[in-house]
Coordinates of N, CA and C in Angstrom, one line a residue:
X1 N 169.8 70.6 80.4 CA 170.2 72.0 80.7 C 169.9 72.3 82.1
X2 N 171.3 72.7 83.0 CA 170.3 73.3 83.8 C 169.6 74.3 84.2
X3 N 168.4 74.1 85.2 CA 167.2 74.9 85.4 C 167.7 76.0 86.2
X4 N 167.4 77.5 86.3 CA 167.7 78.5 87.3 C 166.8 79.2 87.2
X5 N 166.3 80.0 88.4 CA 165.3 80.9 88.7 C 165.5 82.4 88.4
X6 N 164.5 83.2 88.1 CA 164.6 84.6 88.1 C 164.2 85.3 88.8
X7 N 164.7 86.2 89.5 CA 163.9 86.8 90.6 C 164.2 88.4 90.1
X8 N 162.9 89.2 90.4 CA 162.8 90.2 90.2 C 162.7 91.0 91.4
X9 N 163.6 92.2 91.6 CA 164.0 92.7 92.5 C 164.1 93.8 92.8
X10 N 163.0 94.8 91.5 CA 163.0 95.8 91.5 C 162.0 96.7 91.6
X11 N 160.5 96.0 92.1 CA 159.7 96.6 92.7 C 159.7 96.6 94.3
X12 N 160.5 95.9 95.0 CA 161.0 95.9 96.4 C 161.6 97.2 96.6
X13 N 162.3 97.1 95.8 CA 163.9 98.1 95.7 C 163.0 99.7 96.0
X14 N 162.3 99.7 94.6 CA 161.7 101.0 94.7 C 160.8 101.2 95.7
X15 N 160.1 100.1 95.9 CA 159.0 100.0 97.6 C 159.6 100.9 98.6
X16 N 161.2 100.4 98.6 CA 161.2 101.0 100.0 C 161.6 102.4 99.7
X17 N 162.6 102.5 98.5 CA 162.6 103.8 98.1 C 161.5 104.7 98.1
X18 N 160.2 104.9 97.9 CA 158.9 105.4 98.0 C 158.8 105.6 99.3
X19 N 158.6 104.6 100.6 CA 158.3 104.9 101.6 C 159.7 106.0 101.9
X20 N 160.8 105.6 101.8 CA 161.6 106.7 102.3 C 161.4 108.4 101.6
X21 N 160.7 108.5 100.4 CA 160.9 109.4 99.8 C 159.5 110.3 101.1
X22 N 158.7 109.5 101.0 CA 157.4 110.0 101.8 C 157.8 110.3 103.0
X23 N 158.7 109.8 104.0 CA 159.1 110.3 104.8 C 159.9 111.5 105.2
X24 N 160.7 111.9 103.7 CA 161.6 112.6 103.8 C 160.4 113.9 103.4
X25 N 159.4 113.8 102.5 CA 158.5 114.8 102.6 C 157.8 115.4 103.8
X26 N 157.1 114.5 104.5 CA 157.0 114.7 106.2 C 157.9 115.6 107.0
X27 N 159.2 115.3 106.3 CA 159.9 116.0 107.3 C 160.3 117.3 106.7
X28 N 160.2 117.7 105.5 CA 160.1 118.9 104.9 C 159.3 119.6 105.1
X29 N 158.3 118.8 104.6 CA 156.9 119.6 105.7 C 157.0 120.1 107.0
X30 N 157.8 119.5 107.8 CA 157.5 120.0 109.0 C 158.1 121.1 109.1
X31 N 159.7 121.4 108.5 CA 160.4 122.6 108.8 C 160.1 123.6 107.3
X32 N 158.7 123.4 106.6 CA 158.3 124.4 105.9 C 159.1 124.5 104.7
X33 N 159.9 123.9 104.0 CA 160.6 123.9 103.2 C 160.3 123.2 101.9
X34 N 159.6 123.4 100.8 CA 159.5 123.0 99.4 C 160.6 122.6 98.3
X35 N 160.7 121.4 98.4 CA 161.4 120.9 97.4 C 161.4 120.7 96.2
X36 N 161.6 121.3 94.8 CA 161.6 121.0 93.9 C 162.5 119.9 92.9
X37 N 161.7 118.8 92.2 CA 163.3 118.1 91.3 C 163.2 118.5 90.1
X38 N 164.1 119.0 89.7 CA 164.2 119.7 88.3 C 165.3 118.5 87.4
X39 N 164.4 118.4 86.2 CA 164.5 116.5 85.5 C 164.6 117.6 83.8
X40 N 165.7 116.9 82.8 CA 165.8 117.2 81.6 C 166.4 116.7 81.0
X41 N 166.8 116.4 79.5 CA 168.2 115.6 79.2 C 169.6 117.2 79.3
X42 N 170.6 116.7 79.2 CA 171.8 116.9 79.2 C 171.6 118.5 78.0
X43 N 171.9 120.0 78.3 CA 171.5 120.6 77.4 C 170.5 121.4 77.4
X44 N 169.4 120.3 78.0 CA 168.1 121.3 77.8 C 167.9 122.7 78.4
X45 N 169.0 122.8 78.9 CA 168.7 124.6 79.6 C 168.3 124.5 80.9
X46 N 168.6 123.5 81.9 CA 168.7 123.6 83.7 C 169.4 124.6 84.3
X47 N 170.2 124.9 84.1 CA 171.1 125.8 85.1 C 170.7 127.4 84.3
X48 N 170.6 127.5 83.2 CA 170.1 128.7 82.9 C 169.0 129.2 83.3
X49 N 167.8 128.2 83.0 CA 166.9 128.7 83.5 C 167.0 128.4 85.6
X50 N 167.6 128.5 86.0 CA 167.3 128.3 87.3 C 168.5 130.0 87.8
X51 N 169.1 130.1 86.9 CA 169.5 131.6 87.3 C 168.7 132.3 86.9
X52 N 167.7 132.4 85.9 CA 166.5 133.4 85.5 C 165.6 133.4 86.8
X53 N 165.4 132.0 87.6 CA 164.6 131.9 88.6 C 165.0 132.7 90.0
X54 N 166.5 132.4 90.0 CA 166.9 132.8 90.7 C 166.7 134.8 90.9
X55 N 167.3 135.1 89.9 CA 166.8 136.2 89.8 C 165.9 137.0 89.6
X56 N 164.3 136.0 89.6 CA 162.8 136.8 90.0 C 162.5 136.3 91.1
X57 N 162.9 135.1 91.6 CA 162.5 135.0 93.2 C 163.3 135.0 93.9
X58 N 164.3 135.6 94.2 CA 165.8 135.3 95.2 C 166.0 136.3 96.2
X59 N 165.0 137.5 95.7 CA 164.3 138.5 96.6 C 163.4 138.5 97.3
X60 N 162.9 137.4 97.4 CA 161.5 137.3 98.1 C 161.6 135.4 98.9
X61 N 162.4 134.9 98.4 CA 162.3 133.3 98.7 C 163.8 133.2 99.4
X62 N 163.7 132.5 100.5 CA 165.4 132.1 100.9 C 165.5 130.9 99.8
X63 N 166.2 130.6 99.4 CA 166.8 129.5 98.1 C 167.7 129.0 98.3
X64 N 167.8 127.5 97.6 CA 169.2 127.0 97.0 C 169.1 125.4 96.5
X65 N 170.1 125.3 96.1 CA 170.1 124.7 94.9 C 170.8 124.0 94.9
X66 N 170.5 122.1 94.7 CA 171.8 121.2 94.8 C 171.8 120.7 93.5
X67 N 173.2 120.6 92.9 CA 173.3 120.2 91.3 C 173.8 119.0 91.3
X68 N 173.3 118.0 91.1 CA 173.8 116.4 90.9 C 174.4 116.2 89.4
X69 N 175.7 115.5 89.2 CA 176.2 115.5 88.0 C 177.1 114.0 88.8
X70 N 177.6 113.4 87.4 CA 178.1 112.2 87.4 C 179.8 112.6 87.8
X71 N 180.0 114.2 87.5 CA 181.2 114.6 87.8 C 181.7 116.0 88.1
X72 N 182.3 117.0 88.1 CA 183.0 118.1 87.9 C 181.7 118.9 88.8
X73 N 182.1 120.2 88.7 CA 181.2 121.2 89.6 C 180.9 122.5 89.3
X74 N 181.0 122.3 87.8 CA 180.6 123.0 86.9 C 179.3 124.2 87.0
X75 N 177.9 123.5 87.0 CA 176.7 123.4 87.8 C 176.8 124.5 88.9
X76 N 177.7 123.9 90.0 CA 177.3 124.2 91.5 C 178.1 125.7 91.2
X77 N 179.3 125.7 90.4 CA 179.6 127.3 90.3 C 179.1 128.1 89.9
X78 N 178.5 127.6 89.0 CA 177.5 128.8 88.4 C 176.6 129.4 88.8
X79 N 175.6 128.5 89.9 CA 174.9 128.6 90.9 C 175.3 129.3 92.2
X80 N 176.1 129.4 92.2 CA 177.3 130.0 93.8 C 177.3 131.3 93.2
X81 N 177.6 131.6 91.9 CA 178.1 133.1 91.7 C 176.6 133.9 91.6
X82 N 175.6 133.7 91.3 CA 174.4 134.2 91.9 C 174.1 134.7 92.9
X83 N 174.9 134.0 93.9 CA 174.7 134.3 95.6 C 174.0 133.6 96.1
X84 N 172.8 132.7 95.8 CA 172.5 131.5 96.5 C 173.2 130.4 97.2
X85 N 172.7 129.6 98.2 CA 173.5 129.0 98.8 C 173.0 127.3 97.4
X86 N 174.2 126.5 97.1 CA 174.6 126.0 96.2 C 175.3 124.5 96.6
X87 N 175.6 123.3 96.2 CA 176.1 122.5 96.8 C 175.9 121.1 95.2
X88 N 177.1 121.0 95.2 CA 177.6 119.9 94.3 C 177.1 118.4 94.5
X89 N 176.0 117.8 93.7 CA 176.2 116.1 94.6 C 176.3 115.0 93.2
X90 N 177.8 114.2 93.9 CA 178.4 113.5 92.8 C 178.1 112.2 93.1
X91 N 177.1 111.8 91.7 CA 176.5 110.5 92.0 C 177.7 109.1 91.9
X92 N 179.0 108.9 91.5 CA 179.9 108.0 91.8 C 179.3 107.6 90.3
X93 N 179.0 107.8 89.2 CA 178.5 106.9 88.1 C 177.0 106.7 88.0
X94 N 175.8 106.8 88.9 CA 174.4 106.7 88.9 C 174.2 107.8 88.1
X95 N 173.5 107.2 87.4 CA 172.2 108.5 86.1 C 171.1 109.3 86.6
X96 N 170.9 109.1 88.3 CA 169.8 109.4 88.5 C 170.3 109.6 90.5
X97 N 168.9 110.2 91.1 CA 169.3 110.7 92.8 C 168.0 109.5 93.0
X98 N 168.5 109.1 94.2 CA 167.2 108.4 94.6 C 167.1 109.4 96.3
X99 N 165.7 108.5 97.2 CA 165.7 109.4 98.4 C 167.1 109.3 99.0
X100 N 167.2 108.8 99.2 CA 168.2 108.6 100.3 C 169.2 108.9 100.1
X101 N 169.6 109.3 98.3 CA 170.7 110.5 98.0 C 170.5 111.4 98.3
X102 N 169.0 111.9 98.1 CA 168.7 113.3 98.1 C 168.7 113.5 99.6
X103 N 168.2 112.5 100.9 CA 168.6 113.1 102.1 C 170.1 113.5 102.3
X104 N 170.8 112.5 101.9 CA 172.0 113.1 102.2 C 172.6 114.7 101.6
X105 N 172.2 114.7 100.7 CA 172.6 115.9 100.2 C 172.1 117.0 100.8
X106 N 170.7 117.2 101.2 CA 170.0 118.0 102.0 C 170.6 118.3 103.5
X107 N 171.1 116.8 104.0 CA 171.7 116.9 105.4 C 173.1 117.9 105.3
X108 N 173.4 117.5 104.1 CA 175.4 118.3 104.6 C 174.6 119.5 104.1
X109 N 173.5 120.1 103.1 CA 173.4 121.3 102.7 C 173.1 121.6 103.1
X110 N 172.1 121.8 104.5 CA 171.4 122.4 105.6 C 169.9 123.0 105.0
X111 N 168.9 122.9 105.0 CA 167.7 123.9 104.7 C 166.8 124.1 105.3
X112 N 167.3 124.0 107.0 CA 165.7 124.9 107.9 C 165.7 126.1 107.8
X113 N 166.5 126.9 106.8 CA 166.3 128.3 106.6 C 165.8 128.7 105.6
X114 N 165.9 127.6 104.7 CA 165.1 127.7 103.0 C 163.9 127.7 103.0
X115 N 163.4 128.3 101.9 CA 161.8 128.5 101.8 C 161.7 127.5 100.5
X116 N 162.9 127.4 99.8 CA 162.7 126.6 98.5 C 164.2 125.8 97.9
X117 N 164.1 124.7 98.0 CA 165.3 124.2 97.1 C 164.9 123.4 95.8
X118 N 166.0 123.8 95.1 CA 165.7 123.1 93.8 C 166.8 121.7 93.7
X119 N 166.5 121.0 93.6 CA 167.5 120.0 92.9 C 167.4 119.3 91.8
X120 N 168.5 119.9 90.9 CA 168.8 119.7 89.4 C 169.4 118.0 89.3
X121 N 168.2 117.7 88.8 CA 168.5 115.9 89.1 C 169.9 115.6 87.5
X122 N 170.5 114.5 87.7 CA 171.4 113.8 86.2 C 170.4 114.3 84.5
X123 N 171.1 114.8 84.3 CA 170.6 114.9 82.8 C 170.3 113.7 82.0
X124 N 169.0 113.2 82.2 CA 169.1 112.2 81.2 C 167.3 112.4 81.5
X125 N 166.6 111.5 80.4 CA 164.8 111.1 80.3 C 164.6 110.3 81.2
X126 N 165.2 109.3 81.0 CA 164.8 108.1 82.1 C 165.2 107.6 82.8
X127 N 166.3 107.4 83.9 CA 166.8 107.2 84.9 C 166.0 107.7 86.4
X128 N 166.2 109.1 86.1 CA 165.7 110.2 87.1 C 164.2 109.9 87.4
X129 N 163.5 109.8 85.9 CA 161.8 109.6 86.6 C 161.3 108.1 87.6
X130 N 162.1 107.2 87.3 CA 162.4 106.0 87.9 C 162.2 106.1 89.5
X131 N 162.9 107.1 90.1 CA 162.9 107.3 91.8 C 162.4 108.3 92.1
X132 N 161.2 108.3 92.7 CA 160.9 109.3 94.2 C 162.1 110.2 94.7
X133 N 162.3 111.0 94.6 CA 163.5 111.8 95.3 C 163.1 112.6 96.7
X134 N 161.5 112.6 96.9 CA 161.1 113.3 98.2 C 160.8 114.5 97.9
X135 N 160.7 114.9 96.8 CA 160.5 116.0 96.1 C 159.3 116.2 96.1
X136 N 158.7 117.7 96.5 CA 156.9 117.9 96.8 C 156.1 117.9 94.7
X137 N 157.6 118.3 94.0 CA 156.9 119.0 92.7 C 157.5 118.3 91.6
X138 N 157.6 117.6 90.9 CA 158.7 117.6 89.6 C 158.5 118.1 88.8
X139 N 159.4 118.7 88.2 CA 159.3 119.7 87.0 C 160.5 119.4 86.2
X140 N 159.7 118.5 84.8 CA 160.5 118.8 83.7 C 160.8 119.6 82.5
X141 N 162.1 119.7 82.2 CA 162.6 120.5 80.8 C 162.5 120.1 79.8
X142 N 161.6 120.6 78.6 CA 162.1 119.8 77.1 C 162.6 121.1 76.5
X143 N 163.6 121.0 75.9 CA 163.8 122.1 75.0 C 163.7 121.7 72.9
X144 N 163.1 122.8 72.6 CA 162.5 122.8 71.7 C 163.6 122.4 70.4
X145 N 165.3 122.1 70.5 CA 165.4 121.5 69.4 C 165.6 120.0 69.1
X146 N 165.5 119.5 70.7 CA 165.2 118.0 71.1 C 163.9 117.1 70.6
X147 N 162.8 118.2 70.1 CA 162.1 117.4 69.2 C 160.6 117.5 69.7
X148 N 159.2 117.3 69.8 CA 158.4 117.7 69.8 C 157.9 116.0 70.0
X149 N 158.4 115.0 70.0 CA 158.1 113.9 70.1 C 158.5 112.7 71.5
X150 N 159.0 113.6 72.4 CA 159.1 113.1 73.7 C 158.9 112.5 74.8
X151 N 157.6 112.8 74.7 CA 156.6 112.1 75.4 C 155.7 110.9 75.2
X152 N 156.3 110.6 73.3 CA 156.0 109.3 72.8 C 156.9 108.5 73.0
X153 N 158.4 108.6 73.1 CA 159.3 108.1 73.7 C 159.8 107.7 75.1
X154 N 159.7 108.4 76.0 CA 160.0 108.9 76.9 C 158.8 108.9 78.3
X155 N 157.7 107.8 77.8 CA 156.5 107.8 78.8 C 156.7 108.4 80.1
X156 N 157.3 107.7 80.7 CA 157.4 107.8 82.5 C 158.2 109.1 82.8
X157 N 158.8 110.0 82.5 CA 159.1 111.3 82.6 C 157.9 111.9 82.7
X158 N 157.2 112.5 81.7 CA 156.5 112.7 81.7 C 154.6 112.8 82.4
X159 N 155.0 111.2 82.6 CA 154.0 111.0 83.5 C 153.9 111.0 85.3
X160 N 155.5 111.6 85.5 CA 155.5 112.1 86.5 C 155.7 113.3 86.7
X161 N 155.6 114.4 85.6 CA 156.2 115.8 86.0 C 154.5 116.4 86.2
X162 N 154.5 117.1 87.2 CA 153.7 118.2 87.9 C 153.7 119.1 87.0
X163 N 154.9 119.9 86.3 CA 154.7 120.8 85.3 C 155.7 120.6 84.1
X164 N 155.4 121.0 82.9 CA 156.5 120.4 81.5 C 156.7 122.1 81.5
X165 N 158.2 122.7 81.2 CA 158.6 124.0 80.9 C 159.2 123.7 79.4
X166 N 158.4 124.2 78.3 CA 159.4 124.3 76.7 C 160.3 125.4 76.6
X167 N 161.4 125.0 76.7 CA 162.2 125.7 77.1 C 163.3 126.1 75.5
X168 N 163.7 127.6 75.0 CA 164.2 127.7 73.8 C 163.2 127.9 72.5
X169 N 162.3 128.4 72.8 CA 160.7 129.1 72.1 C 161.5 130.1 71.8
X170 N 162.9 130.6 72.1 CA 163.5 131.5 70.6 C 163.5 131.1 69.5
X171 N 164.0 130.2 69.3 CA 164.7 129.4 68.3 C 163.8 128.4 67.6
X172 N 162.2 128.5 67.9 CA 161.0 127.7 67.6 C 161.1 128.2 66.1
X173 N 161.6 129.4 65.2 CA 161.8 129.4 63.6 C 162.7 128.4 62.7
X174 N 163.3 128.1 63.5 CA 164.4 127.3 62.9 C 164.4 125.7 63.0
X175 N 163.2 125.1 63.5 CA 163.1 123.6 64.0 C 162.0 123.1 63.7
X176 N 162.1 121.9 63.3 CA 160.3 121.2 63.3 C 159.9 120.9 64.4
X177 N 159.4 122.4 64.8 CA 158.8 121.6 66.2 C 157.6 121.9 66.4
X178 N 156.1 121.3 67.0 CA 155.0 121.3 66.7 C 154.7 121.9 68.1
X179 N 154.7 122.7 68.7 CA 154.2 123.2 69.9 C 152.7 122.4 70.2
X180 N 151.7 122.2 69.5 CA 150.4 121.8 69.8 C 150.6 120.3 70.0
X181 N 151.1 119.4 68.8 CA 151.5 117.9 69.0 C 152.3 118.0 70.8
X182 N 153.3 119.0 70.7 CA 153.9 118.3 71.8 C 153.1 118.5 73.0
X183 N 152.3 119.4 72.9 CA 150.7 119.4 74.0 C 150.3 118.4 73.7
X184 N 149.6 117.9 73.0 CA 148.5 116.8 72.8 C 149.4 115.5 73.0
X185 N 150.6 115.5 72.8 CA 151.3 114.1 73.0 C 151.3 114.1 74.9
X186 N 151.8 115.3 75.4 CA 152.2 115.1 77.1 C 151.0 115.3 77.7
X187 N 149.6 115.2 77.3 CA 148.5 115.3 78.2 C 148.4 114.0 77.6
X188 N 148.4 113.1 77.0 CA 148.4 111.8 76.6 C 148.5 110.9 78.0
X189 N 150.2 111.6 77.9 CA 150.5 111.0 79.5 C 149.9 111.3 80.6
X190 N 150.2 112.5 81.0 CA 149.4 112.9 82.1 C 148.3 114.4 81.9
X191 N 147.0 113.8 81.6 CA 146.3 114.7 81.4 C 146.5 115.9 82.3
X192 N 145.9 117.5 82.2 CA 145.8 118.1 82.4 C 147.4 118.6 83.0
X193 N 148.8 118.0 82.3 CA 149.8 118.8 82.5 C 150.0 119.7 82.6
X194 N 150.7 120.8 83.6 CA 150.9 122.5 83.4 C 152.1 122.2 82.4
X195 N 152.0 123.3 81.3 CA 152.8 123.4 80.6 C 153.2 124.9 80.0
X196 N 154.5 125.4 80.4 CA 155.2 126.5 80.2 C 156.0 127.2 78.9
X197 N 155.4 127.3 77.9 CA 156.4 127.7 77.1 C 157.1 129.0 77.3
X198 N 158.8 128.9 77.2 CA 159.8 129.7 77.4 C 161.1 129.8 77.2
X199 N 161.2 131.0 77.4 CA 162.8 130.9 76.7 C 163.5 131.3 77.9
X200 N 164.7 130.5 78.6 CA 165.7 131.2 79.7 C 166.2 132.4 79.1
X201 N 166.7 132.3 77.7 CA 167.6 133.1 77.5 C 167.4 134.5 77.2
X202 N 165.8 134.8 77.0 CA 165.6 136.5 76.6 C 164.7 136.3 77.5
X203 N 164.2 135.2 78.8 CA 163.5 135.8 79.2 C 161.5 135.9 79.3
X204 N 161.2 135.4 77.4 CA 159.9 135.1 77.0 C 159.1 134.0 77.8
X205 N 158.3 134.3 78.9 CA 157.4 133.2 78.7 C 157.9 132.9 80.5
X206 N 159.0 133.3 81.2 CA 159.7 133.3 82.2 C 158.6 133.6 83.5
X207 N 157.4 134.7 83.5 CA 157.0 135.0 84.2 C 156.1 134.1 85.1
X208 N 155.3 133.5 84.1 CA 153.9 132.1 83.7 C 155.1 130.9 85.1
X209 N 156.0 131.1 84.9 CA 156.8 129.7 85.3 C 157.0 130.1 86.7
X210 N 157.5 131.3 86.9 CA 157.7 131.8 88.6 C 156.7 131.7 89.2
X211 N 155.7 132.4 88.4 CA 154.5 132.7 89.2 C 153.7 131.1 90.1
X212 N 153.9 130.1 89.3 CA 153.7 129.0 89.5 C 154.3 128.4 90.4
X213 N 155.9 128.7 90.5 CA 156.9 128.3 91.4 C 156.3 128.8 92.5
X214 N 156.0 130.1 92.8 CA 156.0 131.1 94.0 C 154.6 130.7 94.6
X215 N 153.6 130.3 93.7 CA 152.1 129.6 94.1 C 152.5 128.7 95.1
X216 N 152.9 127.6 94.5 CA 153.5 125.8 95.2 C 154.1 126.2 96.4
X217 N 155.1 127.1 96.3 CA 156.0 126.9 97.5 C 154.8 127.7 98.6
X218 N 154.1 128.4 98.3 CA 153.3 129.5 99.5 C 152.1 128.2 99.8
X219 N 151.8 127.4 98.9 CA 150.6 126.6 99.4 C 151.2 125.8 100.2
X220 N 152.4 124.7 99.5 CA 153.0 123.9 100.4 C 153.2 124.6 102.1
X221 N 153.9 125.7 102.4 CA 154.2 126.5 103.3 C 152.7 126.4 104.3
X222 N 151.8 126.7 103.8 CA 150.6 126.9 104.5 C 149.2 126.2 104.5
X223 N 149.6 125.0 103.7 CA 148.8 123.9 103.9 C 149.2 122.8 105.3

């Protein structure tokens, strides 16, 4: 039979990805700008809750918001009609932004005027948590009829989000969902997780999440 080698090629890959993500932080830092990557599956309520956001800090924060999707610009309109500045980025078939996506997209979008951008990474669990995007904060979405069991699936999301938002705590009568398990499962991963329970849609629980937003971006700013 013959013999062939295996070479693994994907802690390189990400190596350099990391150092570039770090760099791309550096330079955010320098022109004062806070980047957020906003991570969820498909559904979970990104673009809604980021117009609730929009509309408690959009008065007080210069903002905007790049929507990464595998296609259409769906996202980026919805976000435009807000009045924020907004910008579509189409991964060509990738599930996920790595840095050097995310510079690019940052470059055509412009943000030495922003105090805060969000970018709404590919809807999926695991692709996204995979790459460094340059991002100062990750913040992921679970919404509550996706299941309470997430974080037992789904390790490495998790274990890189800065803050988990439960998002659809309306509709918490109608579902098995364990609010306390899904605490004690995502501190599992990363102990002392911030965790937000909320609903985009009426609003509940909305405040706890800005206020946190509005924290990060003022420390980043002045550290």
């Amino acid at each position: 039979m013959e013999q062939f080698r295996v070479i693994e090629v994907r802690e390189s890959i990400l190596a350099d990805n990391n150092a570039d993500a770090e760099r791309l932080r550096r330079e955010l830092k320098e022109q004062g700008t806070f980047l957020l990557n906003l991570m969820s599956s498909p559904g979970a309520g990104k673009t809604t809750l980021l117009k609730g956001t929009i509309a408690a800090l959009g008065g007080e924060l210069r903002m905007g918001v790049m929507e990464a999707d595998i296609d259409s610009d769906v996202d980026a309109a919805a976000i435009a009609a807000t009045g924020v500045r907004a910008i579509q980025l189409h991964t060509g078939g990738m599930c996920h932004l790595d840095a050097d996506m995310t510079r690019q997209g940052l470059t055509a979008f412009g943000t030495e005027d922003l105090d805060l951008v969000v970018l709404e990474n590919v809807g999926n669990l695991v692709c996204p948590a995979e790459f460094d995007t340059g991002a100062v904060k990750n913040a992921v979405i679970l919404s509550v009829p996706e299941g309470h069991d997430k974080p037992l699936k789904y390790p490495l999301m998790f274990e890189v989000a800065d803050v988990l938002l439960i998002n659809k705590i309306d509709v918490l009568p109608y579902f098995d969902f364990d609010l306390d398990k899904l605490t004690e499962y995502a501190h599992m991963r990363r102990p002392g997780l911030e965790i937000f329970p909320l609903s985009a849609k009426t609003g509940e629980g909305m405040d706890a999440w800005t206020d946190w937003l509005r924290r990060q971006t003022a420390a980043w700013r002045q550290s």
